[in-house]
Coordinates of C-alpha atoms and ligand atoms in Angstrom, one line a residue:
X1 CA 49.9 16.8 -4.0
X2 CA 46.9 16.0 -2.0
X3 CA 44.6 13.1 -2.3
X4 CA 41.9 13.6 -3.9
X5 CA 38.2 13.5 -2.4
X6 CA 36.8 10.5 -2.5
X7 CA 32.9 10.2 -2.2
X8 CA 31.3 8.6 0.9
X9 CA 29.4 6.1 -1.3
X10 CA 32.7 4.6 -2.2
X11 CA 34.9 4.8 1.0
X12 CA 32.1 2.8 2.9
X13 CA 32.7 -0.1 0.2
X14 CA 36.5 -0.2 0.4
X15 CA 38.4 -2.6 2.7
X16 CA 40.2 -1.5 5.6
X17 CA 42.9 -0.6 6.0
X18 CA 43.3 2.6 4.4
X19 CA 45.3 5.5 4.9
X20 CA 45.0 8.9 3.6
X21 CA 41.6 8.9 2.4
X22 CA 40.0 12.6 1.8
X23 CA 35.9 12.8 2.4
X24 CA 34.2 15.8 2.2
X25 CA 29.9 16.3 3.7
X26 CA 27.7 17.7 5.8
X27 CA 27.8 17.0 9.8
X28 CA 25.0 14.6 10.4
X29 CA 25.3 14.2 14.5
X30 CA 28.2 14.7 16.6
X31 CA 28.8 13.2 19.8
X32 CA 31.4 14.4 22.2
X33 CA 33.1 12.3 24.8
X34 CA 35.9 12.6 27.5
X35 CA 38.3 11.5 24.8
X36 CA 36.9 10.9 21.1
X37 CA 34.4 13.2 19.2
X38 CA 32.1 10.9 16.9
X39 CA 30.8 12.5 13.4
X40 CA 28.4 10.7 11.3
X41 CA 29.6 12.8 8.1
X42 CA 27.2 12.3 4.7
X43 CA 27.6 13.6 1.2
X44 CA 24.7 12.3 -0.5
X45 CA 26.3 10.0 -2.7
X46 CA 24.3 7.3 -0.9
X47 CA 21.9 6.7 1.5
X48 CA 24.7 5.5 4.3
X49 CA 27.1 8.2 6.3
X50 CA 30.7 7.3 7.4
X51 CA 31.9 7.5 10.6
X52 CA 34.6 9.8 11.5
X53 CA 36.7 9.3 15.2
X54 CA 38.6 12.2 16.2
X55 CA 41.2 11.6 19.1
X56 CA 41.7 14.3 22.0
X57 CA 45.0 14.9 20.1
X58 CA 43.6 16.9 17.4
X59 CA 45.1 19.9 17.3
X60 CA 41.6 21.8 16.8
X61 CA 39.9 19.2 19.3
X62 CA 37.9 22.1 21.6
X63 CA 36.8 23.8 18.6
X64 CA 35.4 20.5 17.1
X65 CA 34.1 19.4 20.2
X66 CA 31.7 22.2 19.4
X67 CA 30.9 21.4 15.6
X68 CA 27.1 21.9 15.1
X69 CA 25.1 19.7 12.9
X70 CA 24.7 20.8 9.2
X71 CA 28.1 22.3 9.2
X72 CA 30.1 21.2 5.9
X73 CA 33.8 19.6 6.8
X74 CA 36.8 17.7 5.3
X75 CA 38.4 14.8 6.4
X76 CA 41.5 13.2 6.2
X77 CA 42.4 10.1 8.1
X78 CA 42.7 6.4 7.8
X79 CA 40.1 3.7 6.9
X80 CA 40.0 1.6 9.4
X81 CA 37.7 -1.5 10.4
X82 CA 35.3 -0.4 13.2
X83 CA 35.3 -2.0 16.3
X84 CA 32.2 -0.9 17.4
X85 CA 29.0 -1.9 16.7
X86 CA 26.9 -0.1 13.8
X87 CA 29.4 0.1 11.1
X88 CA 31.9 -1.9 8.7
X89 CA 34.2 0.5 8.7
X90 CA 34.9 4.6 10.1
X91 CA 37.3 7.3 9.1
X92 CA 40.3 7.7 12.1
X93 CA 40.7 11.5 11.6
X94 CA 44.4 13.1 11.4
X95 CA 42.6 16.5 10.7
X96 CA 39.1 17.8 10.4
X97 CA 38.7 21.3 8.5
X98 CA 35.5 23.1 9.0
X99 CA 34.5 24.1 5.0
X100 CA 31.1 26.0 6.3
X101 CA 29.6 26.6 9.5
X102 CA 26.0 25.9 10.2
X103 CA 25.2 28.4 12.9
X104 CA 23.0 26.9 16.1
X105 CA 19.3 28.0 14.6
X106 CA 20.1 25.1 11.6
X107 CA 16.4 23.9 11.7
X108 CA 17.5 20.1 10.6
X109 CA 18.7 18.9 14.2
X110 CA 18.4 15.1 14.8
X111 CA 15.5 14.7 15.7
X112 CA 12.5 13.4 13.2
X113 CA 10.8 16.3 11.8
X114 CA 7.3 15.8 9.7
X115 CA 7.0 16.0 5.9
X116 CA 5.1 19.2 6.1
X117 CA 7.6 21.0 7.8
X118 CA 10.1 19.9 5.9
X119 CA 8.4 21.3 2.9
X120 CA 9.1 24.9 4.1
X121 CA 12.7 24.2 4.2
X122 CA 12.2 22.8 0.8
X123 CA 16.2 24.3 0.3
X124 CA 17.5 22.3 3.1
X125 CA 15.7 19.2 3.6
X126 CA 17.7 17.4 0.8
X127 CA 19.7 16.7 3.4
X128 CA 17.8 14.2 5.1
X129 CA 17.7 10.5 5.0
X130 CA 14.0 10.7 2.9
X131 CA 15.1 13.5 0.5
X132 CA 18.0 12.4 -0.1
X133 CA 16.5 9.0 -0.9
X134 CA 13.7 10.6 -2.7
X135 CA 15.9 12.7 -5.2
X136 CA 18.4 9.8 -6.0
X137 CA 15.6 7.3 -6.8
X138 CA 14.1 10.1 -9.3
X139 CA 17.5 10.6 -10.7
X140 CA 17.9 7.3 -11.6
X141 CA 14.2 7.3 -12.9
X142 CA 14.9 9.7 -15.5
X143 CA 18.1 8.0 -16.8
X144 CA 15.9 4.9 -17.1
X145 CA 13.1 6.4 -19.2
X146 CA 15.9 7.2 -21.5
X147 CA 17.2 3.7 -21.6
X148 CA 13.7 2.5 -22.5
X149 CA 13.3 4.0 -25.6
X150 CA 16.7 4.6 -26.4
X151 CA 17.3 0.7 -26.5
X152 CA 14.2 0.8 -28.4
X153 CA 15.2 3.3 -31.2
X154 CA 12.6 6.0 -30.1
X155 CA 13.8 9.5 -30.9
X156 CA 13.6 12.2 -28.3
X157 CA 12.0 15.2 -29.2
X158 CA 12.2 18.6 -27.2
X159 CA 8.6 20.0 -27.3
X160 CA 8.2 23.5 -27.2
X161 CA 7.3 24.8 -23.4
X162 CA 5.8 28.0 -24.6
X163 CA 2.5 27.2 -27.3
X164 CA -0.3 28.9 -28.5
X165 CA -2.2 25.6 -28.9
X166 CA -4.4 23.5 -26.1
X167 CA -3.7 20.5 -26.4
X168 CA -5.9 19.0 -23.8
X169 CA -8.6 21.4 -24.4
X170 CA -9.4 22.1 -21.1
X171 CA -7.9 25.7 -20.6
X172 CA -6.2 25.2 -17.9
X173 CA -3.0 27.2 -19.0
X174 CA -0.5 29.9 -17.7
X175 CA -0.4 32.7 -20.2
X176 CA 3.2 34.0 -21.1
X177 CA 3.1 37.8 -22.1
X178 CA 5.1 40.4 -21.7
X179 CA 2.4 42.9 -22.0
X180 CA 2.1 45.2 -19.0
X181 CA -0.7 43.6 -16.8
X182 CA -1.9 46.6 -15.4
X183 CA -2.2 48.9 -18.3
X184 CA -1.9 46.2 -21.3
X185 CA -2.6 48.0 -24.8
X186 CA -6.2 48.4 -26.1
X187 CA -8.1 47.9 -29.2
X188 CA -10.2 50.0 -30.7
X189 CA -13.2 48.0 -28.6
X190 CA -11.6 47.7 -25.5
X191 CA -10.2 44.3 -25.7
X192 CA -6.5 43.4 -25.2
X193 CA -4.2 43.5 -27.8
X194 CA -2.6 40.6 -27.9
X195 CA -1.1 41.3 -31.4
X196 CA 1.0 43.8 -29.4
X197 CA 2.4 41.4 -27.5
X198 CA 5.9 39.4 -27.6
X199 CA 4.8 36.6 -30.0
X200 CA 2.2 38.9 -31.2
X201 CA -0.2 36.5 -30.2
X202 CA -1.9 35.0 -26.8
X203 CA 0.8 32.4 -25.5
X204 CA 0.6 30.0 -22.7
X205 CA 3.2 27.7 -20.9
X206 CA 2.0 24.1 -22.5
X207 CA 0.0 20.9 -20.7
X208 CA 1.4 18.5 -22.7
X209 CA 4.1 18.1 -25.8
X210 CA 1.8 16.0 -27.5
X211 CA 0.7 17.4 -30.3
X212 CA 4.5 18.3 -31.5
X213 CA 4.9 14.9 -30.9
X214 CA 2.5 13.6 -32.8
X215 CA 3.9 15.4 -35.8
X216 CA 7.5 13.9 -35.3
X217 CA 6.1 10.3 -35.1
X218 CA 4.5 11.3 -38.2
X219 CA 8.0 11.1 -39.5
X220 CA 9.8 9.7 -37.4
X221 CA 7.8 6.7 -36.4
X222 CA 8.9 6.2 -32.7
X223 CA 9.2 9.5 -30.6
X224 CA 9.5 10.6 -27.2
X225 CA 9.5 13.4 -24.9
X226 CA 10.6 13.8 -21.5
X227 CA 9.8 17.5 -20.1
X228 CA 8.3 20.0 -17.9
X229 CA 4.3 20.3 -18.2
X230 CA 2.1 23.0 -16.5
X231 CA -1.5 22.7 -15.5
X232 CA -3.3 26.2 -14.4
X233 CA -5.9 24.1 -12.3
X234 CA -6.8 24.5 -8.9
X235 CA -6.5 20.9 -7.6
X236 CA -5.4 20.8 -4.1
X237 CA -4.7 17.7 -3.9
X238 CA -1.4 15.4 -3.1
X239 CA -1.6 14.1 -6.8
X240 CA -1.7 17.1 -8.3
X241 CA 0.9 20.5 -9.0
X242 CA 1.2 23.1 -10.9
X243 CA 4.3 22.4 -12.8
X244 CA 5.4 18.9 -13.6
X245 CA 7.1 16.0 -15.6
X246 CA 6.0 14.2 -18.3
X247 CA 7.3 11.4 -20.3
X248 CA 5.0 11.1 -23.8
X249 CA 5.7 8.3 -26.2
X250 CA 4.0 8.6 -30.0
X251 CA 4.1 5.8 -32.5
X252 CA 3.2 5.4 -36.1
X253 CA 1.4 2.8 -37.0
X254 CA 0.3 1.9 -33.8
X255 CA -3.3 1.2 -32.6
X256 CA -4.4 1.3 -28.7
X257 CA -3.5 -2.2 -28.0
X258 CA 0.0 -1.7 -29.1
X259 CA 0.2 1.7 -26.6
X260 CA -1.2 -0.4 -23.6
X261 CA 1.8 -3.3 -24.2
X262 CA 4.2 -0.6 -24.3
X263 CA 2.8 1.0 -21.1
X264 CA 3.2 -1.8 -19.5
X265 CA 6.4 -2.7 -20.2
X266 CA 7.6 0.6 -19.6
X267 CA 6.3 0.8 -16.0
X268 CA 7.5 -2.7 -15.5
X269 CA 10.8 -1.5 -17.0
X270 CA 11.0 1.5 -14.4
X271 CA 10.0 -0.5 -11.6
X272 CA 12.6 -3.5 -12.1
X273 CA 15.5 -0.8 -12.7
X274 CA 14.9 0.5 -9.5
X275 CA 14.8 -2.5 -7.7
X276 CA 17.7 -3.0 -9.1
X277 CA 19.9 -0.2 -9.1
X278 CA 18.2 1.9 -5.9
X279 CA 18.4 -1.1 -3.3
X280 CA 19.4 0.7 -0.3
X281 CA 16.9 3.8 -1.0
X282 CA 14.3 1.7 -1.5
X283 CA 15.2 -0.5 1.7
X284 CA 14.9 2.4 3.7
X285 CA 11.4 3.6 1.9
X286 CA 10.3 0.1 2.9
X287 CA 11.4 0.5 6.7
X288 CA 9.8 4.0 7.4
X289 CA 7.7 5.2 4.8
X290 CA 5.6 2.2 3.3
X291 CA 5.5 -1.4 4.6
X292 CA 5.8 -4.0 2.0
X293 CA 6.5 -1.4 -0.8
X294 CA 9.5 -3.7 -1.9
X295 CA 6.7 -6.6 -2.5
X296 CA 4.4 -4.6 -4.4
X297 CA 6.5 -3.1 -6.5
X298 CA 8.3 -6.9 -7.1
X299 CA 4.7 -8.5 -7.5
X300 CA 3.8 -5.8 -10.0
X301 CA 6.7 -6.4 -11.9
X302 CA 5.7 -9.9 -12.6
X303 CA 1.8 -10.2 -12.9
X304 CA 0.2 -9.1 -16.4
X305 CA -1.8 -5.8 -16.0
X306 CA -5.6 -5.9 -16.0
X307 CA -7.7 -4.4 -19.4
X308 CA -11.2 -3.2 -19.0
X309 CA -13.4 -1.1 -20.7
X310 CA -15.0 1.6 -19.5
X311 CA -18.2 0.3 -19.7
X312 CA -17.7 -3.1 -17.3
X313 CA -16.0 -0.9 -15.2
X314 CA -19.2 1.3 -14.9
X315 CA -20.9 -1.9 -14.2
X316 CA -18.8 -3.6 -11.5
X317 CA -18.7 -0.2 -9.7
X318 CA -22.3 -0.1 -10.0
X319 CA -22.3 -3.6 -8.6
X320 CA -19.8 -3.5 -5.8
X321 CA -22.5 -1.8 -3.0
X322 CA -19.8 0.6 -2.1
X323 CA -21.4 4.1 -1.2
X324 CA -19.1 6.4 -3.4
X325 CA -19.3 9.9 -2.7
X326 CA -19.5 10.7 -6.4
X327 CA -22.4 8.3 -8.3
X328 CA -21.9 6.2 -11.2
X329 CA -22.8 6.2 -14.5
X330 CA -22.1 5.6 -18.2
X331 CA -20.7 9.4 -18.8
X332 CA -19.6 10.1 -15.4
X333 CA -16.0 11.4 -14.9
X334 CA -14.0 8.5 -12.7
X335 CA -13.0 9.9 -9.5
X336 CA -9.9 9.4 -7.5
X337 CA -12.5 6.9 -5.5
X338 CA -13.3 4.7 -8.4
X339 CA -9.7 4.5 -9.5
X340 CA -8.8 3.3 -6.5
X341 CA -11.5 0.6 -5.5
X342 CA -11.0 -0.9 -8.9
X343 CA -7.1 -1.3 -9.3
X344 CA -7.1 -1.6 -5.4
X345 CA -10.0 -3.8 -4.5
X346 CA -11.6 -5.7 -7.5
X347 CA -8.4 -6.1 -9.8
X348 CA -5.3 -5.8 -7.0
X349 CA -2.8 -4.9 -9.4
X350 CA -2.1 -2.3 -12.3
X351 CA -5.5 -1.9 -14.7
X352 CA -5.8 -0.4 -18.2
X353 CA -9.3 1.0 -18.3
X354 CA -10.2 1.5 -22.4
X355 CA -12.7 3.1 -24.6
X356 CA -14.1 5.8 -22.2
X357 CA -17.3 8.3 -23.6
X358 CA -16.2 11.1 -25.9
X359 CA -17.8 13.4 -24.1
X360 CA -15.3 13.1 -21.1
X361 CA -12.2 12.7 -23.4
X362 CA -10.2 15.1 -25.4
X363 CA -10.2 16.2 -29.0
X364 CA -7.2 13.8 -30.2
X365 CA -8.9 10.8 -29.5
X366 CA -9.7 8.4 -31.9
X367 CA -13.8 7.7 -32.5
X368 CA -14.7 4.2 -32.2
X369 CA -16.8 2.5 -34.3
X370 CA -20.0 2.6 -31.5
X371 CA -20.4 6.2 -32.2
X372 CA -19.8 6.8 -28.7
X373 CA -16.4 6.0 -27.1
X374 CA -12.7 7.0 -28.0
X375 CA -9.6 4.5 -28.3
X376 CA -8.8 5.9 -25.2
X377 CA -6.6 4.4 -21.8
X378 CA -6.3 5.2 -18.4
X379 CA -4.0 3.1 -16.7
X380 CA -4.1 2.8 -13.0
X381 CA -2.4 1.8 -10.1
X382 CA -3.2 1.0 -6.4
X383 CA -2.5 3.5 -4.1
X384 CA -2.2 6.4 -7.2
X385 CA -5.0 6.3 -9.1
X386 CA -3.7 7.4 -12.8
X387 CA -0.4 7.1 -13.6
X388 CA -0.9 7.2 -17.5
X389 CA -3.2 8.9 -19.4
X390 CA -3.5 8.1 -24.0
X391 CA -4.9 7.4 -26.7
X392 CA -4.6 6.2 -30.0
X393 CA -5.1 9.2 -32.4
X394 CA -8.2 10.6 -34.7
X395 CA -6.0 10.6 -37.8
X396 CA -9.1 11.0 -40.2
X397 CA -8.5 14.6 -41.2
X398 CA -12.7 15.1 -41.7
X399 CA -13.5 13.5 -38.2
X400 CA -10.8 15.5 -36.5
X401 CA -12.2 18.8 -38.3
X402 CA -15.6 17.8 -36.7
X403 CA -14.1 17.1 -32.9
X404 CA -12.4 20.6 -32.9
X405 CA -15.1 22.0 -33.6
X406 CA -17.4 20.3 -31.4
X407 CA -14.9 20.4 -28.7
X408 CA -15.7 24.7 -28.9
X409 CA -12.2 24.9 -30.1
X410 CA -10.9 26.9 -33.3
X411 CA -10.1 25.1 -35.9
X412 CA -7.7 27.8 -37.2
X413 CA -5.6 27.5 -34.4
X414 CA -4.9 24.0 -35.4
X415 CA -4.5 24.1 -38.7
X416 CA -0.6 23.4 -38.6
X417 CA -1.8 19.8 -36.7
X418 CA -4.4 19.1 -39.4
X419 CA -2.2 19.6 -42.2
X420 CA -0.5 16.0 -40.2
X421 CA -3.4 14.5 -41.8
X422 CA -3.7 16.3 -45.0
X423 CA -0.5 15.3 -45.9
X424 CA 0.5 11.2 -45.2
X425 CA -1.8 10.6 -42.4
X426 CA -1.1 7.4 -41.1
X427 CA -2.6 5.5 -37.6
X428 CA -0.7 6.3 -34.6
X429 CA -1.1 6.5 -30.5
X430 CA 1.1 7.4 -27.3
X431 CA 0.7 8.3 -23.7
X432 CA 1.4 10.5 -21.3
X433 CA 3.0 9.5 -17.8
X434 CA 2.9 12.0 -15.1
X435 CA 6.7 11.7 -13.8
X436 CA 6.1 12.6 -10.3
X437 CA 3.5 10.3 -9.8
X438 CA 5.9 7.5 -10.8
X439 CA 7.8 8.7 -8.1
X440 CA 5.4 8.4 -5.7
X441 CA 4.8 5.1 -6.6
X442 CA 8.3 3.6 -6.6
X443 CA 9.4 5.6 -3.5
X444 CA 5.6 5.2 -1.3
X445 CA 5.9 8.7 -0.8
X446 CA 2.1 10.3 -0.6
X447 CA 2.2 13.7 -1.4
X448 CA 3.5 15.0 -4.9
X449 CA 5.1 18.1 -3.1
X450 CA 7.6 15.6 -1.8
X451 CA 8.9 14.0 -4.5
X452 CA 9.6 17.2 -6.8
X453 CA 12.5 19.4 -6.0
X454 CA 10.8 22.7 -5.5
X455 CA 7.3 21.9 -6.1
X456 CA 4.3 24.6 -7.8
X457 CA 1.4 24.1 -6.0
X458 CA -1.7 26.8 -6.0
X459 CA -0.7 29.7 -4.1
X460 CA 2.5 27.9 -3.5
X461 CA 5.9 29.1 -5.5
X462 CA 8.5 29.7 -2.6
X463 CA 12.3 29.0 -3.3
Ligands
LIG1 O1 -4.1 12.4 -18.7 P1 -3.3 13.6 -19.2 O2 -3.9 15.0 -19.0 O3 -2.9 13.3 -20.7 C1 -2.2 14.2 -21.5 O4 -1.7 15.3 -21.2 C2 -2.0 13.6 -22.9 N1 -1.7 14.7 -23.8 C3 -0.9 12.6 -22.8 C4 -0.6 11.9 -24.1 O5 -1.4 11.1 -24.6 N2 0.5 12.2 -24.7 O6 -1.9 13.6 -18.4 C5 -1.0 12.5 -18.4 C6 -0.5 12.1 -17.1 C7 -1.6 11.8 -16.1 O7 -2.0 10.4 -16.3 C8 -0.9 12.0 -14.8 O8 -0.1 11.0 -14.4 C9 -0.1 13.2 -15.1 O9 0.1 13.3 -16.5 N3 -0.7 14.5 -14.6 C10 -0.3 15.2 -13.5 N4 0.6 15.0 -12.7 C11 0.8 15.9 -11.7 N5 0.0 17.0 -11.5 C12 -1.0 17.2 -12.4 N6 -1.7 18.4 -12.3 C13 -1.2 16.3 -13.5 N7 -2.0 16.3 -14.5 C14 -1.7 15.1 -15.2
LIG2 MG1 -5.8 12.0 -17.8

């Protein structure tokens, strides 16, 4: 019977001696000598690759001696100490099978290549160092979101990806029809027929789970979701796609307070796993990609975020002298700009910013008492901007009536939501926090397109 494979990850952690071992990856480099042919083989089970030495001997020595990078091979041989330099241990070959060649045009040769390139071999370039790095950090992301709120008996809830309702209000949606776009049926006035259509009604991919989730909490208390989101805005930006993740907590019972302290301790949570469980990945971001990332994200972890209203947040920007491209004002939107001088330069670490102007906030959000503001939070980080974006909820059936409306939205397309608060309204509040940009911030990576698989950018959906 042969051995079975064993994954790279492991056979570099095993002590030498060790015969028989069977690895199985992609050709990194190979070096050819007089005598010995040197593979650095990786299977992206971890950051490292092993070693393989092939003697002269090999029965298929010429034809490996011309192995091309990227090809995919198996190896059996011994484990062996190394005695060179570089490495704890290599692989001694008795054979090397090639699975798959990679024919000489393979565009990842050694050499560094930039991000951007990269990007158009967004079906390859999981097989370098920073991909790899990148997609294993976000793996173990997710599993940690789970373990958040599964050790804290939140139920996850699979929101629907196809909705007729807006949650943000914004219109900034995908519509999904099956209508023939360039002859769709008429009314009698002219106008689309929508009532012809697959759901018989105009549908739209969804921006955010939210207000499924809302209803769940309302009977269910704790609820999460953890999904794809999709935002029809034209933001080119390196913060911003198309299509992306989104974790949203809802809680009964629960005002704004309560949804910053679990904010916090769910970024602190995400942040502490991964220094934890992504060491090497994270050493290597460190080396190459962002200097003293490894700090930051250790500092954050242990300081108490900052909480400031929107208001003294106006004010200190106001105060600081700093020419800002976009001017400030109570009412004004914060820009990326803002965000960043105040969690960068006046606060230096995570900040909640509360109670912004209903006039720049959605529907949902709770009316404070001023007449002026929502219960809403932003919270943001250095070098990101927003990470988080909620609210505690307008649960007062008559005030919500009033927001739709004044928000230019119909109220009978909500009136499955209201009936949440005709029927055992109760106080509740979540968040929404925009997976990739997580990413961004545990990894240093600087452009959203490089920390999603395929990423859904505007005029971008190649692969
Ligand atoms: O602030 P947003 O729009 O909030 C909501 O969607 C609420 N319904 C969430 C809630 O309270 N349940 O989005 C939440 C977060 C942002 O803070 C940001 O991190 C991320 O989602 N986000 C984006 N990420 C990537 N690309 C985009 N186009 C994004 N838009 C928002
Ligand atoms: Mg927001």
């Amino acid at each position: 019977m042969q051995t079975p494979r064993t994954k790279i990850s492991e056979a570099l952690t095993l002590d030498p001696p060790r015969a028989d071992l069977r690895i199985k990856g992609w050709v990194r480099s190979a070096r050819a000598s007089k005598h010995v042919l040197f593979l650095q083989i990786n299977d992206g089970s971890c950051f490292g690759s092993l070693q393989v030495v092939v003697d002269k001997q090999a029965a298929n020595f010429e034809e490996l001696a011309h192995l091309t990078t990227g090809s995919a091979v198996e190896v059996v041989g011994e484990l062996i100490a190394s005695p060179a330099k570089g490495q704890r241990v290599e692989l001694k070959a008795t054979s090397v099978t090639i699975i798959g060649k990679a024919d000489e045009r393979y565009p990842l040769q050694k050499k560094r290549h930039g991000f951007e390139f990269l990007r158009s071999i967004a079906h390859l370039r999981v097989r370098t160092n920073t991909f790899g790095a990148v997609f294993r950090t976000r793996s173990v992301l997710a599993q940690e979101v789970h373990n958040f709120f599964q050790a804290r008996g939140f139920v996850y809830v699979h929101t629907p990806i196809i909705t007729a309702s807006d949650c943000e209000g914004a219109g900034e949606m995908f519509r999904v029809s099956t209508l023939d776009a360039g002859q769709p049926p008429r009314t009698d006035k002219g106008a689309v027929a929508w009532d012809e259509d697959f759901f018989a009604r105009p549908t739209f991919l969804t921006v955010s789970g939210q207000l499924n989730g809302e209803s769940f909490a309302l009977g269910l208390s704790d609820i999460y979701t953890f999904g794809p989101t999709f935002r029809a805005e034209n933001s080119n930006t390196t913060r911003h796609a198309a299509e992306f993740w989104m974790i949203e907590p809802e809680m009964a019972w629960c005002d704004l307070d309560d949804d910053c302290d679990l904010a916090e301790a769910f970024v602190k949570h995400l942040l502490k796993a991964t220094l934890e469980r992504c060491g090497e990945d994270l050493a290597f971001f460190n080396a190459h990609v962002d200097k003293g990332l490894i700090k930051r994200l250790e500092h954050v972890v242990n300081s108490s975020f900052e909480r400031i209203s929107y208001a003294d947040a106006i004010n200190k920007l106001a105060a600081s002298g700093r020419a800002f491209e976009y001017p400030v004002h109570f009412g004004a939107n914060l820009q990326a700009e803002h965000e960043r001088y105040l969690t960068e330069e006046l606060v230096g670490r995570p900040t909640f910013v509360v109670d912004y102007p209903k006039e720049i906030k959605a529907f949902y959000m709770r009316r404070n008492d001023d007449g002026r503001t929502v219960a809403a939070m932003d919270l943001l980080v250095p070098k990101i901007g927003e990470l988080i974006g909620g609210s505690q909820r307008e649960e007062r059936l008559d005030v919500l009536e009033r927001t739709i409306t004044e928000a230019g939205l119909e109220l009978a397309h909500y009136q499955w939501y209201l009936d949440t608060r005709r029927y055992g309204t109760a106080p509740h509040a979540g968040f929404g926090l925009g997976f990739e940009r997580l990413v961004m911030y545990v990894t240093g990576m600087e452009n959203i397109r490089d920390v999603i698989p395929f990423p859904r950018t505007p005029r971008h959906c190649e692969f």
